[in-house]
Each structure stands twice: as structure tokens, then as C-alpha cells.
Coordinates of C-alpha atoms in Angstrom, one line a residue:
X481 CA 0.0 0.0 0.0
X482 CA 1.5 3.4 -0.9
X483 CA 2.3 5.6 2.3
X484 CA -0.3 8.6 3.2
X485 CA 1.8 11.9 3.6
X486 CA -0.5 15.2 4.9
X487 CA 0.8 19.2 4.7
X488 CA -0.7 21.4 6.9
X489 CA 0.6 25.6 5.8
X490 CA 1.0 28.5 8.0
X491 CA 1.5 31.7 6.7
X492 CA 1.8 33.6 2.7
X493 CA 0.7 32.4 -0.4
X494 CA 4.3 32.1 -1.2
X495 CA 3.8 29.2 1.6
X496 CA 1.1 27.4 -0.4
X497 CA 3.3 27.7 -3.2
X498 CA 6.0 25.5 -1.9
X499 CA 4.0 23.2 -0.1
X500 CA 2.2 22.2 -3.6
X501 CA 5.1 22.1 -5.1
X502 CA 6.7 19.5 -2.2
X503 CA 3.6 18.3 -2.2
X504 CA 4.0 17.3 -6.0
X505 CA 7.6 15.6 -5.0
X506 CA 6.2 13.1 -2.5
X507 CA 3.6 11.9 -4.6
X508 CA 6.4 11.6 -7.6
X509 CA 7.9 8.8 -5.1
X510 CA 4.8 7.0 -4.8
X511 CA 3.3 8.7 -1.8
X512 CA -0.8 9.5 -1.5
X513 CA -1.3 13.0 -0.4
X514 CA -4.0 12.9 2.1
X515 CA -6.0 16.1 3.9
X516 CA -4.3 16.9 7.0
X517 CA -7.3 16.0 9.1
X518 CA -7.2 12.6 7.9
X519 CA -5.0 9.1 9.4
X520 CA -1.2 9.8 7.4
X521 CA 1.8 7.8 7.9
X522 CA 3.7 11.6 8.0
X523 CA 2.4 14.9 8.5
X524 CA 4.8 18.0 6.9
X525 CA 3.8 21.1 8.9
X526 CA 5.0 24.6 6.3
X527 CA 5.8 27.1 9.0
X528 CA 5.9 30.6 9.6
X529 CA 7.5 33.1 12.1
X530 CA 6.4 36.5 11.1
X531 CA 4.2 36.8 14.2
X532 CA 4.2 35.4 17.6
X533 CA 0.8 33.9 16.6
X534 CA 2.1 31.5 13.7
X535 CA 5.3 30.1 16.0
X536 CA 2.6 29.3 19.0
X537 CA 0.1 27.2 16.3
X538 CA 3.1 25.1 15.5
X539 CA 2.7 23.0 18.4
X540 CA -1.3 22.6 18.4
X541 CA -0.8 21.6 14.9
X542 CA 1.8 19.1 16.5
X543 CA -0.7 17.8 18.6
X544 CA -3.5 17.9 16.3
X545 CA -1.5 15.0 13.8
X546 CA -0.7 12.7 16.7
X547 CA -4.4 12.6 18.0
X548 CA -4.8 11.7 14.1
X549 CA -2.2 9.0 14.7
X550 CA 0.4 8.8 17.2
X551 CA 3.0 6.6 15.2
X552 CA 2.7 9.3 12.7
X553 CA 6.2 10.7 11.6
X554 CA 5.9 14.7 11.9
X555 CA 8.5 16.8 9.9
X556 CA 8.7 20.4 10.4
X557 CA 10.1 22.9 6.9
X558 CA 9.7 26.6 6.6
X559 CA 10.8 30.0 7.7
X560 CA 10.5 29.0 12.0
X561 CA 12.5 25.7 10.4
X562 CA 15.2 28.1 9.5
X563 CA 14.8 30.7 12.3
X564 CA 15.1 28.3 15.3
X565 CA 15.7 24.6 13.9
X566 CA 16.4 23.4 17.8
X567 CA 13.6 24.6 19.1
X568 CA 11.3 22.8 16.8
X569 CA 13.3 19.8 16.7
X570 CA 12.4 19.4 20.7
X571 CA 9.0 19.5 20.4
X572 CA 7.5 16.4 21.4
X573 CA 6.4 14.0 18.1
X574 CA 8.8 16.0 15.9
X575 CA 11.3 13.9 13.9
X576 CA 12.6 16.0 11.3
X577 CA 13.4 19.7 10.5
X578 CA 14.8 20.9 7.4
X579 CA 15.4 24.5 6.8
X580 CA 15.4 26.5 4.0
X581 CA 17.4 24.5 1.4
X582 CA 16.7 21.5 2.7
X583 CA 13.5 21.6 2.5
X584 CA 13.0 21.4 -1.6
X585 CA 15.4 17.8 -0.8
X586 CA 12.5 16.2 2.1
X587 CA 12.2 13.0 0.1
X588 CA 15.9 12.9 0.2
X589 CA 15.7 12.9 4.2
X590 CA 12.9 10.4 4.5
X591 CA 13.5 6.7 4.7
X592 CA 11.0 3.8 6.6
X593 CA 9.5 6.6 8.4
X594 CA 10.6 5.1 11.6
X595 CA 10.1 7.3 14.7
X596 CA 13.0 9.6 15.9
X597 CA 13.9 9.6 19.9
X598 CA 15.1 13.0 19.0
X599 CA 14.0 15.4 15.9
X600 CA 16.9 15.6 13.6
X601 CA 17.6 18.4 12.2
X602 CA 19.1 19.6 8.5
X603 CA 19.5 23.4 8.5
X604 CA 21.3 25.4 6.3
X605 CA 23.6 28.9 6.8
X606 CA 21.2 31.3 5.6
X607 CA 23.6 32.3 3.2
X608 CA 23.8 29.2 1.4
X609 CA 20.2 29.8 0.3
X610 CA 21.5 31.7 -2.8
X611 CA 19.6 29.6 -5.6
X612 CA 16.5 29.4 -6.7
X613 CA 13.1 26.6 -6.7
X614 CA 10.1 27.4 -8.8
X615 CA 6.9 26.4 -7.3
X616 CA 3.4 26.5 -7.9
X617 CA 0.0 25.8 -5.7
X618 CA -3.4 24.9 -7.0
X619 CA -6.2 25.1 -4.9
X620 CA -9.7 24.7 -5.7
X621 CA -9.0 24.5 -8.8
X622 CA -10.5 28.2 -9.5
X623 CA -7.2 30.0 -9.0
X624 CA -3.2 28.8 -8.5
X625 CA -0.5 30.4 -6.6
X626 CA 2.7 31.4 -9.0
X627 CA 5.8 32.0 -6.9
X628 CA 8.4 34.1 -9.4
X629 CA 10.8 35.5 -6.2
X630 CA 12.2 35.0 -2.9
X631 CA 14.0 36.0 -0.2
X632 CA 14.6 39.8 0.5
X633 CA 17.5 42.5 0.5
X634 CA 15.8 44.9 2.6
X635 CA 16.6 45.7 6.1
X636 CA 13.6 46.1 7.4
X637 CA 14.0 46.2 11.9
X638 CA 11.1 44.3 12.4
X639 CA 11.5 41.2 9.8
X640 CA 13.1 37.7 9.9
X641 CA 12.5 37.4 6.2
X642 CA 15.8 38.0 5.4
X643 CA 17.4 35.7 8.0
X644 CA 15.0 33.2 7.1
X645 CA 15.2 33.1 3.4
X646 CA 18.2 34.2 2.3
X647 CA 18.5 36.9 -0.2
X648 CA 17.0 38.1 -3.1
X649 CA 16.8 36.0 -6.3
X650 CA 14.7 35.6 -8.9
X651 CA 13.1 32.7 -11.2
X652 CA 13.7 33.2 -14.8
X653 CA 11.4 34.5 -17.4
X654 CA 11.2 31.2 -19.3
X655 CA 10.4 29.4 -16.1
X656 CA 7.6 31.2 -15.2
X657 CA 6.0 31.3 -18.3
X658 CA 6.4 27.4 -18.7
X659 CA 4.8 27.2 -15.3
X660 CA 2.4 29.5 -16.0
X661 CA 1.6 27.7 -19.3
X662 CA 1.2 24.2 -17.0
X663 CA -1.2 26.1 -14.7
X664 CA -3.4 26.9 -18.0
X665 CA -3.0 23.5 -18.9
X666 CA -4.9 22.7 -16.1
X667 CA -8.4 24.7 -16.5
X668 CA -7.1 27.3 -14.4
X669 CA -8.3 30.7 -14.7
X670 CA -6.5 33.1 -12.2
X671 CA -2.7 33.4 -11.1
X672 CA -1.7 35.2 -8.2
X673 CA 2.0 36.4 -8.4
X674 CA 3.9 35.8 -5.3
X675 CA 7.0 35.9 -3.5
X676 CA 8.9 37.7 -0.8
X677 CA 9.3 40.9 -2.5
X678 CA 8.4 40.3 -6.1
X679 CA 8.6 44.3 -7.2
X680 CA 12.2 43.6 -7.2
X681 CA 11.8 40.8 -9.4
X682 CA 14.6 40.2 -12.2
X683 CA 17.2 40.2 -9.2
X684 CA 19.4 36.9 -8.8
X685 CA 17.5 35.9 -12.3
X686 CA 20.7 33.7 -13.3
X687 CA 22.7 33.6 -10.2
X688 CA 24.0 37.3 -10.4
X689 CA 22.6 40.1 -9.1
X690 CA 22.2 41.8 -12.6
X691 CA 18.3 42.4 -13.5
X692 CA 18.1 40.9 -17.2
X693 CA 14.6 41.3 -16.7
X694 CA 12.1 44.1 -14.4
X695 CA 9.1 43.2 -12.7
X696 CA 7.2 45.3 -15.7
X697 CA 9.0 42.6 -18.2
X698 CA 7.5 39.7 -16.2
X699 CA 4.3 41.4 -16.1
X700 CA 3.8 42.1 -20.1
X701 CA 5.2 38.3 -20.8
X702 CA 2.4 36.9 -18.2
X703 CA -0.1 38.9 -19.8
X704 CA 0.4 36.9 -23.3
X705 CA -0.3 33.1 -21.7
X706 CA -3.1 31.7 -23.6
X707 CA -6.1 30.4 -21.4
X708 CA -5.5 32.3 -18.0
X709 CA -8.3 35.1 -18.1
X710 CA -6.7 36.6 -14.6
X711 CA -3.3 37.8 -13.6
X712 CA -3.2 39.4 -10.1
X713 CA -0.4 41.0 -8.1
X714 CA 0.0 40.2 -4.2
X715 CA 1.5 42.3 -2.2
X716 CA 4.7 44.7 -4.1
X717 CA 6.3 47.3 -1.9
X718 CA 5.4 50.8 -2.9
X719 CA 8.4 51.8 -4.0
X720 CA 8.4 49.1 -6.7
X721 CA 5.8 50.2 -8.0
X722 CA 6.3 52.1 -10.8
X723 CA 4.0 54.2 -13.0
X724 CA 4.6 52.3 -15.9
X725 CA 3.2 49.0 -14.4
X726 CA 0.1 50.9 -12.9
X727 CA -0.3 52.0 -16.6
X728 CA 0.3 48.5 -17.9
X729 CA -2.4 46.6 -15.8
X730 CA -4.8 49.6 -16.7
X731 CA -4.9 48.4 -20.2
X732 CA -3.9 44.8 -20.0
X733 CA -6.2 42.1 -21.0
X734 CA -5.5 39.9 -18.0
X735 CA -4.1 42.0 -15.0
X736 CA -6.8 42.6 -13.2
X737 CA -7.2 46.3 -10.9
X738 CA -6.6 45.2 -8.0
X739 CA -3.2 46.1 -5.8
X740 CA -2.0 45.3 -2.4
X741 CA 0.4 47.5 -1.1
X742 CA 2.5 47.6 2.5
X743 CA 2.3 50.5 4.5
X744 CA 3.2 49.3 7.6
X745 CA 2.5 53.1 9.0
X746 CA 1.6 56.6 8.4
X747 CA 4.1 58.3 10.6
X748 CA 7.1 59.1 8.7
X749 CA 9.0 59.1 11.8
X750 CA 8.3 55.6 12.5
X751 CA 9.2 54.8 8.7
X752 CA 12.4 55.4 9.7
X753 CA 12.7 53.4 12.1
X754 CA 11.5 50.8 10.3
X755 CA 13.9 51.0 7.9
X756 CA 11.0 51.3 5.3
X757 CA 12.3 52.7 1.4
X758 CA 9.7 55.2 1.1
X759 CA 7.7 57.9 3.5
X760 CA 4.3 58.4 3.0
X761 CA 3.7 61.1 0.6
X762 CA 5.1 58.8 -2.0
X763 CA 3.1 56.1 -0.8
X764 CA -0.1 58.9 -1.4
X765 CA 1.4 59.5 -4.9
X766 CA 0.5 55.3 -5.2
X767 CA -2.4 55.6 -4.5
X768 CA -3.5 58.6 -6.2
X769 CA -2.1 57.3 -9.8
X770 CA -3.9 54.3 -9.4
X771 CA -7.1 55.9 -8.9
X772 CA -6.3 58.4 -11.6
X773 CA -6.7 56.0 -14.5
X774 CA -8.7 52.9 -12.3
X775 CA -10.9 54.6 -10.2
X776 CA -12.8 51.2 -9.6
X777 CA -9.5 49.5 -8.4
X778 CA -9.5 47.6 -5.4
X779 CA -6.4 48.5 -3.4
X780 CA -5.5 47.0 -0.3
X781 CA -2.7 48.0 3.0
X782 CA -0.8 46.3 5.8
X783 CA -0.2 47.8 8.5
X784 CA 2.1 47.3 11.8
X785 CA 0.1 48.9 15.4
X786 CA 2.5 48.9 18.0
X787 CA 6.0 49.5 16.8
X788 CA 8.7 50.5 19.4
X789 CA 8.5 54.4 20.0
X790 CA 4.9 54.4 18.7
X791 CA 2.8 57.0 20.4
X792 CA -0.4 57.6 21.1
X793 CA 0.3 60.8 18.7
X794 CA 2.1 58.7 15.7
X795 CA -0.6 56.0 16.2
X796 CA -3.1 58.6 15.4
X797 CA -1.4 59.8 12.7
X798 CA -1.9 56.2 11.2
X799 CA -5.4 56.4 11.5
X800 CA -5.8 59.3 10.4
X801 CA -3.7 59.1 7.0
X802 CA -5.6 55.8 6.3
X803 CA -8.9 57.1 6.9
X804 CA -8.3 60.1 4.8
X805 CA -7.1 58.0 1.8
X806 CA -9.0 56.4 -0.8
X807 CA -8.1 52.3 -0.1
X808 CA -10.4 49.5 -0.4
X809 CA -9.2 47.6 2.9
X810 CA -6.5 46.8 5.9
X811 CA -4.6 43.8 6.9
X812 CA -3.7 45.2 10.5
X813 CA -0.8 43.2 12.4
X814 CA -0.2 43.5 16.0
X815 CA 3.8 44.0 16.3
X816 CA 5.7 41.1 18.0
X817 CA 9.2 41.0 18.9
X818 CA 11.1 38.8 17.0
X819 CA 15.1 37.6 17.9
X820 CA 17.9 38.8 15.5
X821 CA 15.8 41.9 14.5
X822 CA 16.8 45.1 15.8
X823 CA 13.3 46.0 16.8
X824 CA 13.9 43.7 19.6
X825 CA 15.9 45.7 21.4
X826 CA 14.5 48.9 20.4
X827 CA 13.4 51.0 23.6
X828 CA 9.9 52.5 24.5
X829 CA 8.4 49.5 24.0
X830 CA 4.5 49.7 23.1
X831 CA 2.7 47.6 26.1
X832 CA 0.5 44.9 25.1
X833 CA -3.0 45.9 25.8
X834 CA -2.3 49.4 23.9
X835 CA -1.3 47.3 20.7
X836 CA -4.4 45.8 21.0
X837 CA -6.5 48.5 21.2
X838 CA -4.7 50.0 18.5
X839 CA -5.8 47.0 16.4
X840 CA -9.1 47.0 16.7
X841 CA -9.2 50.2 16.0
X842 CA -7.5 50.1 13.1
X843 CA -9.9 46.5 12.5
X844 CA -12.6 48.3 12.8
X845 CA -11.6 51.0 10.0
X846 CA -11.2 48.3 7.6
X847 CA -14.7 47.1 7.8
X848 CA -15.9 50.8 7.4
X849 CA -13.6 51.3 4.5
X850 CA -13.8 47.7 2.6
X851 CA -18.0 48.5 3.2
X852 CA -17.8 52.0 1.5
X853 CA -15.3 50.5 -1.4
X854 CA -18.6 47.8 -1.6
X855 CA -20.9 50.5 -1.4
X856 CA -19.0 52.5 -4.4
X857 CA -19.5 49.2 -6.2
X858 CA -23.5 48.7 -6.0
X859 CA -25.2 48.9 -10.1
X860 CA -21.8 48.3 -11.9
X861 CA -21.3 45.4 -13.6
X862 CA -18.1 43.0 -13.2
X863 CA -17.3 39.5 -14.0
X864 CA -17.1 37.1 -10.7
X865 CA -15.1 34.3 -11.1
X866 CA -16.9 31.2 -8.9
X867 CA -15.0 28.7 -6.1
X868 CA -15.5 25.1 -5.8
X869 CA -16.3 25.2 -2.2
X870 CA -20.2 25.2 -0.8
X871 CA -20.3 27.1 2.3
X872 CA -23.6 26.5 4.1
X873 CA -25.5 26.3 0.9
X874 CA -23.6 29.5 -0.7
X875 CA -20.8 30.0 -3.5
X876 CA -18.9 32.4 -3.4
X877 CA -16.8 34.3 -5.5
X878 CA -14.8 37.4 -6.7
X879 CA -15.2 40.3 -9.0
X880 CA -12.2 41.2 -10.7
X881 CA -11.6 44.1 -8.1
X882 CA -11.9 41.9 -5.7
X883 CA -15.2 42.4 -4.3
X884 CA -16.2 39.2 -2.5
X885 CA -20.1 38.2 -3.8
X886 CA -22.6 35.2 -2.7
X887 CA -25.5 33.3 -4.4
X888 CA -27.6 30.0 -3.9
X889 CA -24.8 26.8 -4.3
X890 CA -25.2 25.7 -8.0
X891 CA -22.4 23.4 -9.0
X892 CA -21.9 24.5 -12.7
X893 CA -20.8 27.8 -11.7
X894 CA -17.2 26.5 -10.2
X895 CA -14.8 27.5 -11.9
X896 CA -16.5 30.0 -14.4
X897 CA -16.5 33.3 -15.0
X898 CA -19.8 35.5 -15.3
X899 CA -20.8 38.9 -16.1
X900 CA -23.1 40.3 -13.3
X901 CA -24.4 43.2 -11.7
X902 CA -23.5 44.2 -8.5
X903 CA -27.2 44.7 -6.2
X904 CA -26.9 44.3 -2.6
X905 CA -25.0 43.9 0.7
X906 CA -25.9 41.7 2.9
X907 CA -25.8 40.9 6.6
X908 CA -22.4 39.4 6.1
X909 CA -20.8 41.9 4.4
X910 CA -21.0 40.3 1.1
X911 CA -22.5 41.6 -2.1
X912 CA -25.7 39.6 -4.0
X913 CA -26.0 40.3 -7.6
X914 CA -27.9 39.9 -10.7
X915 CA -26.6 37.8 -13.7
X916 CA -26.1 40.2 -16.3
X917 CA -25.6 37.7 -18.8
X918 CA -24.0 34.1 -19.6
X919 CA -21.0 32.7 -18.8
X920 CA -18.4 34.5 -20.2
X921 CA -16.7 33.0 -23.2
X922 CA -13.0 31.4 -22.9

């Protein structure tokens, strides 16, 4: 009988990515992949340590895969992998951790799945993660995840990335296009782009740190790749994000208008001290040419409450700057310390039940301004693209700029797209709508 491997992921799409892509490897060697609440002969728990909250889940998930099965070998990859290898490794149940070279090579490190008396570990020098794996993730088979970069040069004073994925490097033109063209392949109709920083794609493109190509070349050869009708940009640090790719997706066939850009805060002074490459009035300039030329755009912001040296003053000043500006909606993050950063040690440190506060605060201006963006949307017309998954009796789905609608579960719309008219919102913050036509055509 072949042997039942499960993946459980914490953290970025960039996460899902890899995972598939491991994922893919196992069954290559004759495993089953199982769901992770199911009985599996090994469990491979993706980690994350960008916040407090993903390092803490680690060892629930631990738990949760040997109530599934106790004989179970448990192997832990990923960014906390990397970070602090020992510390995972002595977690009860764990028998393997491989950090972030390693883990591309698990299959390599996994023989009768006998039970370790100690997690052994396989970690890496962070420098030594100078090259480059492709990956991709499928879902629901509605949209995939395309990682085209990873790692980071910045120096941000908050962020691990860096020390937990090496530096900056990118995967080459012709690689992402073939992957691209295999997603297609597949039915699939949207790609997300992701990766660590993936405005400074082109970077560490063949092993040098010469750009042979810009995030704007990657972005016109995507939007040639027959069969996917959507292209959509994650997250891409303002400062990478030039005019000329605003302009592009504004006339492109297949990037769609929505953007998600990091602030992190609207206080230039704490900017600085994050370590941040821009200040906020170029970060209003963003926003402002995006709106020029798609004033429909969705455009989303994270945000860091609680920073060293934050006051009550500069929080304001946040709130403020965000409420005044013309976004869509927040992803708020509470700050916590992490080692090796030189937050960590930074003085006036922001008590706990003040970041909090700050956070719902800032929680509660999403809602107001993700409602309003709805709001704006109401008797324009937009094509949804359906999901595969029935959630008490409903399908959902997204517009193009990203407005999240709702109808009665009907099978044959998975995985098609649909011209309709935006009517309603409901109790649950989601939009109903009127079919304004047929399926759109492929």
C-alpha cells in the first residue's frame, strides 16, 4: 500500500506555493497525499514566524497529527524551520526539520518513516540559500498560486524574512512562463504572483545580481499566456511600484485592478525606524495614480500597530492618513518581537493591551472602509469568477476588483466566469447580484 503523507501551511501564499510544489515531490515517489485531518503515515507542517501567533500554532498543529495517529512521523520545513531549527526539533512527536534548502530535498531525508527519539535536524547557513526553486499551488481548482521570487534585500527592523530566506533572487522569465503555461494546462483561470518581494523581481535571475529582466518585463510576458483570463499582483512594496506597471495593468487584458500595497504606518518618523524605502507622501502619490486611471481599483494595505517608540500621537497619525485615503481595505498586524531583528531591542516599548487597542481600532476601520469600497461598487457590472467550495448552501466568488459576492450553491458555476451586476449587501458583508448575462466565453 503506498504511504499517506499530509501538509498542513502556516502563513503567505508564497507558503502554499512550496508546499504544492513539495507536495508534488512526494507523490512523484509513490506517496498519497492525504487532507491533513485525515490518518497519514507523516504529517509535513510549512511554517511561519512572522508573528508570535504563527510560532505558537506550530505545536497545536503538533498535537493535532498525533491525535490523528500517534505513530505518525511529523516533519517540520519553513521559515520558523530556518529561524530556530532546535527549538522545533524538541517538540515532542517532531522527527525532522529541514530549513530553507533543505527543504526542496525532504524525500531525500525520509526513509522507513521510523520514529526519531530526537527530531533531527538539517539546516542550512542562511547564506547558502543563494539559488532558486520554482513552485506552484493549486487550490480549488479556481485560481493557483505562482511563486516568481524570494527571499529579501531589505533591512527592514522588524523582519526575519531575510534571515530566514536568504536573499534576493529571482526565477527566470522562461520558467515562469512554462509554469504559467502548465497552470493553463490545467483549466485554471486566475494566477496570483507571489514571493517575498516580487517588485524587485529580475534580481538573482541567473545567479547574479544583474536584473536581465524588471518586474514590468514579467508582467507584459504573463499577460500573453493563452487560457489564463486573470493575472493578479500580491502584495509589491510601494516603491516598486512604478507608473509604468500601474499604466500597464490599466490596459492589460488579463491584470486585473486590483493592488496590495505595505504600508506598515503613516508616521514618517516611525518609517524610519522601520527602515521602510519610502515615506508616506510617496506612498499617497500610489495611491493617487492608481485611482487616476482605475478609479474602480481595489487597493488594499498592511499595517504594523505597536512598533517600538509608537505614540499615542504617531498611532493617530496612522489612523488618520488611512482614513483620509481612498483604499479599499487593511490587513492590521499587531507587532511582535522577534530575535535577531533590531526591533527587539529597540526601547519605549509599546505595552501589550495598547497594541491591542490600536488593532481593533484600526480593525474596525477596515470594515468601514472595505464597506464603502462595496458601497462605491453597488449597479456596476463586473465579472465574478466562482469557487469550488459550498459554504452552508452558498458559492462564493470574486469580481475582478476583488469584491467578494454570494449566491444560492449551484455546482456549474465553479470555476467560471460571469458577467453580473453588483445589487446588494448583505448581513455578512458580502455583495448579491444579478446575472447580467451568460458565462463569459474562454
Amino acid at each position: 500500500m503506498k504511504k499517506k503523507v499530509a501538509f498542513y501551511t502556516l502563513g503567505c501564499k508564497l507558503n502554499f506555493s512550496e508546499t504544492s510544489t513539495i507536495a508534488r515531490g512526494f507523490q512523484k515517489e509513490g506517496f498519497e497525499r492525504v487532507d491533513f485531518s485525515d490518518q497519514a503515515d507523516m504529517y509535513v507542517i510549512n511554517t511561519c514566524s512572522v508573528t508570535e501567533n504563527a510560532d505558537k500554532r506550530f505545536k497545536t498543529i503538533v498535537r493535532q497529527a498525533q491525535k490523528l495517529n500517534s505513530d505518525a512521523f511529523i516533519a517540520a520545513i519553513g521559515c520558523y524551520a530556518q529561524l530556530k531549527p532546535e527549538e522545533l526539533a524538541s517538540v515532542d512527536g517532531v522527527d525532522l526539520v529541514l530549513g530553507a534548502t533543505e527543504k526542496f530535498k525532504i524525500t531525500d531525508y525520509v526513509n522507513d518513516l521510523t520514529k526519531n527519539d530526537f527530531g533531527e535536524v538539517h539546516s542550512c547557513e542562511i547564506q547558502d540559500a543563494d539559488f532558486y526553486v520554482g513552485s506552484y499551488a493549486i487550490g480549488d481548482r479556481t485560481r493557483a498560486f505562482l511563486k516568481v521570487q524570494d527571499g529579501c534585500d531589505y533591512k527592514c527592523t522588524y523582519c526575519t524574512i531575510p534571515l530566514a530566506r536568504g536573499i534576493s533572487r529571482s526565477d527566470t522569465l522562461q520558467n515562469v512562463l512554462k509554469n504559467a503555461a502548465e497552470i493553463s494546462a490545467q483549466g485554471i483561470k486566475e494566477i496570483v504572483l507571489t514571493g517575498v518581494n516580487i517588485g524587485d523581481y529580475g534580481k538573482g535571475e541567473f545567479g547574479n545580481k544583474k536584473h536581465e529582466h524588471t518586474f514590468l518585463d514579467l508582467v507584459k510576458a504573463l499577460d500573453t499566456v493563452a487560457g489564463i483570463r486573470r493575472l493578479r499582483i500580491s502584495s509589491i512594496e510601494p516603491n516598486l511600484l512604478k507608473n509604468e506597471t500601474i499604466d500597464f495593468v490599466a490596459g492589460s487584458k488579463s491584470f486585473v485592478p486590483h493592488f496590495h500595497i505595505p504600508l506598515q504606518s503613516g508616521s514618517d518618523t516611525i518609517l524610519k525606524l522601520m527602515r521602510r524605502r519610502y515615506l508616506t507622501d510617496l506612498y499617497v502619490d500610489r495611491v493617487s495614480r492608481i485611482r487616476s486611471i482605475m478609479p474602480d481599483a481595489c487597493i488594499g494595505v498592511d499595517v504594523i500597530v505597536g512598533f517600538p517608540g509608537e505614540t499615542d500621537e504617531q498611532f493617530l497619525e496612522t489612523y488618520h492618513f488611512l482614513n483620509e485615503l481612498d483604499i479599499s481595505y487593511l490587513h492590521v498586524f499587531t507587532y511582535s518581537e522577534r530575535d535577531h531583528t533590531v526591533a527587539a531591542v529597540m526601547e519605549n516599548i509599546v505595552p501589550q493591551e495598547v497594541r491591542k487597542k490600536r488593532s481593533k481600532m484600526l480593525r474596525g476601520l477596515s470594515v468601514k472602509k472595505r464597506r464603502a469600497f462595496y458601497e462605491s461598487q453597488l449597479g456596476t457590472a463586473h465579472t465574478v469568477l466562482f469557487e469550488g467550495e459550498n459554504k452552508e448552501g452558498y458559492i462564493h466568488g470574486f469580481t475582478e476588483n476583488y469584491v467578494k459576492v454570494k449566491a444560492p450553491w449551484n455546482p456549474e458555476l465553479v470555476n467560471t466566469l460571469n458577467l453580473i451586476r453588483l445589487t446588494e449587501i448583505d448581513e455578512d458583508g458580502l455583495v448579491r447580484f444579478d446575472f447580467a448575462s451568460e458565462e463569459v466565453s474562454a
